CSV table of C-alpha atoms in Angstrom, one decimal:
chain,number,residue,atom,x,y,z
A,1,MET,CA,-22.1,-196.0,-140.6
A,2,TYR,CA,-20.7,-199.2,-141.9
A,3,GLN,CA,-21.8,-202.4,-140.2
A,4,ASP,CA,-19.4,-205.2,-140.3
A,5,HIS,CA,-21.4,-208.3,-139.6
A,6,GLU,CA,-18.3,-210.5,-139.2
A,7,PHE,CA,-16.5,-208.4,-136.6
A,8,ASP,CA,-18.0,-208.3,-133.1
A,9,PRO,CA,-16.0,-206.0,-130.7
A,10,ILE,CA,-17.4,-207.8,-127.6
A,11,THR,CA,-15.5,-211.0,-126.8
A,12,PRO,CA,-17.4,-214.0,-125.4
A,13,GLU,CA,-15.7,-213.5,-121.9
A,14,GLU,CA,-16.8,-209.8,-121.9
A,15,GLN,CA,-20.4,-211.0,-122.9
A,16,ALA,CA,-20.4,-213.6,-120.0
A,17,ARG,CA,-19.3,-210.9,-117.6
A,18,ARG,CA,-22.0,-208.5,-118.7
A,19,ASP,CA,-24.6,-211.3,-118.4
A,20,GLU,CA,-23.4,-212.0,-114.8
A,21,GLU,CA,-23.6,-208.4,-113.9
A,22,ALA,CA,-27.1,-208.1,-115.4
A,23,GLU,CA,-28.2,-211.2,-113.5
A,24,PHE,CA,-26.7,-209.8,-110.3
A,25,ALA,CA,-28.5,-206.4,-110.8
A,26,ARG,CA,-31.9,-208.3,-111.4
A,27,ARG,CA,-31.4,-210.2,-108.1
A,28,VAL,CA,-30.5,-207.0,-106.2
A,29,ARG,CA,-33.7,-205.3,-107.6
A,30,ARG,CA,-35.8,-208.3,-106.7
A,31,GLU,CA,-34.4,-208.4,-103.1
A,32,VAL,CA,-35.0,-204.6,-102.7
A,33,ARG,CA,-38.6,-205.0,-103.8
A,34,ARG,CA,-39.1,-207.9,-101.4
A,35,MET,CA,-37.6,-205.8,-98.6
A,36,GLU,CA,-40.0,-203.0,-99.4
A,37,ARG,CA,-42.9,-205.4,-99.2
A,38,GLY,CA,-41.7,-206.9,-95.9
A,39,GLU,CA,-41.2,-210.5,-97.1
A,40,VAL,CA,-37.5,-210.5,-96.2
A,41,ASP,CA,-38.2,-209.7,-92.6
A,42,GLU,CA,-40.2,-212.9,-92.3
A,43,GLU,CA,-37.5,-214.9,-94.0
A,44,ILE,CA,-34.9,-213.4,-91.8
A,45,ARG,CA,-36.9,-214.3,-88.7
A,46,ALA,CA,-37.4,-217.8,-90.1
A,47,GLU,CA,-33.7,-218.2,-90.7
A,48,GLU,CA,-32.9,-216.8,-87.3
A,49,GLU,CA,-35.3,-219.3,-85.7
A,50,ALA,CA,-33.9,-222.1,-87.7
A,51,GLU,CA,-30.3,-221.1,-86.7
A,52,ALA,CA,-31.5,-220.9,-83.1
A,53,ALA,CA,-33.0,-224.4,-83.3
A,54,GLU,CA,-29.9,-225.8,-84.9
A,55,GLU,CA,-27.8,-224.1,-82.2
A,56,GLU,CA,-30.1,-225.5,-79.5
A,57,ALA,CA,-29.8,-229.0,-81.1
A,58,ARG,CA,-26.0,-228.7,-81.2
A,59,GLN,CA,-26.0,-227.7,-77.5
A,60,ALA,CA,-28.3,-230.5,-76.6
A,61,GLU,CA,-26.0,-233.0,-78.4
A,62,ALA,CA,-23.0,-231.5,-76.7
A,63,ARG,CA,-24.7,-231.9,-73.3
A,64,GLN,CA,-25.6,-235.5,-74.1
A,65,ARG,CA,-22.0,-236.1,-75.2
A,66,GLU,CA,-20.7,-234.6,-72.0
A,67,ALA,CA,-23.2,-236.7,-69.9
A,68,ARG,CA,-22.0,-239.8,-71.7
A,69,GLU,CA,-18.4,-238.9,-71.1
A,70,ARG,CA,-19.1,-238.2,-67.4
A,71,ARG,CA,-20.9,-241.6,-67.1
A,72,ARG,CA,-18.0,-243.3,-68.9
A,73,ARG,CA,-15.5,-241.5,-66.6
A,74,SER,CA,-17.4,-242.4,-63.5
A,75,SER,CA,-17.5,-246.0,-64.5
A,76,THR,CA,-15.3,-248.0,-62.0
A,77,LEU,CA,-14.1,-250.3,-64.8
A,78,TRP,CA,-13.0,-247.3,-66.9
A,79,GLN,CA,-11.4,-245.7,-63.9
A,80,LEU,CA,-9.4,-248.9,-63.2
A,81,PHE,CA,-8.4,-249.1,-66.9
A,82,SER,CA,-7.4,-245.5,-67.2
A,83,GLY,CA,-5.8,-245.2,-63.7
A,84,THR,CA,-8.0,-242.2,-62.7
A,85,ILE,CA,-9.3,-244.3,-59.8
A,86,LEU,CA,-6.1,-243.5,-58.0
A,87,VAL,CA,-6.8,-239.8,-57.8
A,88,ARG,CA,-10.2,-240.1,-56.2
A,89,ARG,CA,-10.5,-238.9,-52.6
A,90,GLY,CA,-11.9,-242.1,-51.2
A,91,VAL,CA,-9.2,-244.3,-52.7
A,92,SER,CA,-6.3,-242.3,-51.3
A,93,ARG,CA,-6.8,-243.8,-47.8
A,94,TYR,CA,-6.2,-247.3,-49.3
A,95,TYR,CA,-2.8,-246.4,-50.6
A,96,PRO,CA,-0.9,-248.1,-47.7
A,97,TYR,CA,-2.9,-251.3,-48.3
A,98,LEU,CA,-2.3,-251.1,-52.1
A,99,LEU,CA,1.4,-250.6,-51.5
A,100,THR,CA,1.5,-253.5,-49.0
A,101,ILE,CA,-0.2,-255.8,-51.6
A,102,ALA,CA,2.2,-254.7,-54.3
A,103,GLY,CA,5.1,-255.3,-52.0
A,104,MET,CA,3.8,-258.8,-51.2
A,105,PHE,CA,3.4,-259.5,-54.9
A,106,PHE,CA,7.0,-258.5,-55.5
A,107,LEU,CA,8.2,-260.5,-52.5
A,108,SER,CA,6.3,-263.6,-53.7
A,109,ILE,CA,7.8,-263.3,-57.2
A,110,VAL,CA,11.3,-263.0,-55.7
A,111,VAL,CA,10.7,-266.0,-53.5
A,112,MET,CA,9.4,-268.0,-56.5
A,113,PHE,CA,12.5,-267.2,-58.6
A,114,TRP,CA,14.8,-267.9,-55.7
A,115,SER,CA,13.2,-271.3,-55.0
A,116,LEU,CA,13.4,-272.1,-58.7
A,117,HIS,CA,17.1,-271.2,-58.7
A,118,LEU,CA,17.7,-273.3,-55.6
A,119,ASP,CA,15.8,-276.2,-57.1
A,120,MET,CA,17.9,-276.0,-60.3
A,121,ARG,CA,21.1,-275.9,-58.2
A,122,TYR,CA,19.9,-278.9,-56.1
A,123,THR,CA,19.2,-280.9,-59.3
A,124,ARG,CA,22.6,-280.0,-60.7
A,125,LEU,CA,24.4,-281.0,-57.4
A,126,GLU,CA,22.3,-284.2,-57.3
A,127,ARG,CA,23.6,-285.2,-60.8
A,128,GLU,CA,27.2,-284.4,-59.8
A,129,VAL,CA,26.8,-286.6,-56.6
A,130,GLN,CA,25.4,-289.4,-58.7
A,131,LYS,CA,28.4,-289.1,-61.1
A,132,LEU,CA,30.8,-289.1,-58.2
A,133,ARG,CA,29.1,-292.2,-56.7
A,134,GLU,CA,29.4,-294.0,-60.0
A,135,ARG,CA,33.1,-293.0,-60.3
A,136,SER,CA,33.7,-294.2,-56.7
A,137,ILE,CA,32.1,-297.6,-57.4
A,138,ARG,CA,34.3,-298.0,-60.5
A,139,LEU,CA,37.4,-297.0,-58.5
A,140,GLN,CA,36.5,-299.5,-55.8
A,141,GLU,CA,36.1,-302.2,-58.4
A,142,GLN,CA,39.5,-301.4,-59.8
A,143,ARG,CA,41.1,-301.3,-56.4
A,144,PHE,CA,39.5,-304.6,-55.5
A,145,GLN,CA,40.8,-306.2,-58.7
A,146,ARG,CA,44.3,-304.9,-58.0
A,147,THR,CA,44.4,-305.9,-54.4
A,148,THR,CA,43.2,-309.5,-54.5
A,149,HIS,CA,45.6,-312.2,-53.3
A,150,SER,CA,46.1,-313.7,-56.7
A,151,ALA,CA,46.7,-310.2,-58.3
A,152,ILE,CA,49.3,-309.4,-55.7
A,153,ILE,CA,51.1,-312.7,-56.3
A,154,GLU,CA,51.1,-312.1,-60.1
A,155,GLU,CA,52.4,-308.6,-59.6
A,156,LEU,CA,55.2,-309.8,-57.3
A,157,HIS,CA,56.1,-312.6,-59.6
A,158,ALA,CA,56.3,-310.1,-62.5
A,159,ARG,CA,58.7,-308.1,-60.5
A,160,GLY,CA,60.7,-311.1,-59.6
A,161,ILE,CA,59.8,-311.2,-55.9
A,162,ASP,CA,58.8,-314.5,-54.4
A,163,LEU,CA,55.9,-314.5,-51.9
A,164,TYR,CA,55.7,-317.2,-49.3
A,165,ASP,CA,53.0,-317.9,-46.8
A,166,PRO,CA,54.0,-318.3,-43.2
A,167,LEU,CA,53.9,-321.9,-41.9
A,168,ALA,CA,52.6,-321.0,-38.5
A,169,PRO,CA,49.4,-319.0,-38.2
A,170,GLY,CA,49.7,-315.5,-36.9
A,171,GLU,CA,49.2,-314.7,-33.3
A,172,ILE,CA,46.3,-312.7,-32.1
A,173,ILE,CA,47.2,-309.7,-30.0
A,174,GLU,CA,44.7,-308.8,-27.4
A,175,ASN,CA,44.4,-305.4,-25.8
């Protein structure tokens, strides 16, 4: 038979696959021998014990986590923050008091805003009264300037009316 040293009918991928199959067969044979000798049973027992220990550690950690969560939930500060304090049995008898306090808070806020509104209104009215007083004073000054004896004489003279003073003093009428 003719040997062609340059042509190899087995591709590199085929060779890699065959090598993997051979390696797998060697491992299977090795494991079968170990099972026959009893070494595998010890390893299986050790793995089961390790898994059991890991499971126990996970359960212990879960119990610790639950205990921490219970402690955190039972904390009064946390219950106030989360609102769960309102569903406790002992707190439900204080609901009327809590509602009364809430109503008083609301009422005090309403009274505060009402008094603030009235104070602002009082201040505004006080400013308006001050302006009216100033206007009244100015009008009184104008009226006084227009109703003096000399101002009346000048106004009558401008209109061409002569004003004369009576020669005899007026008589006093008594009741």
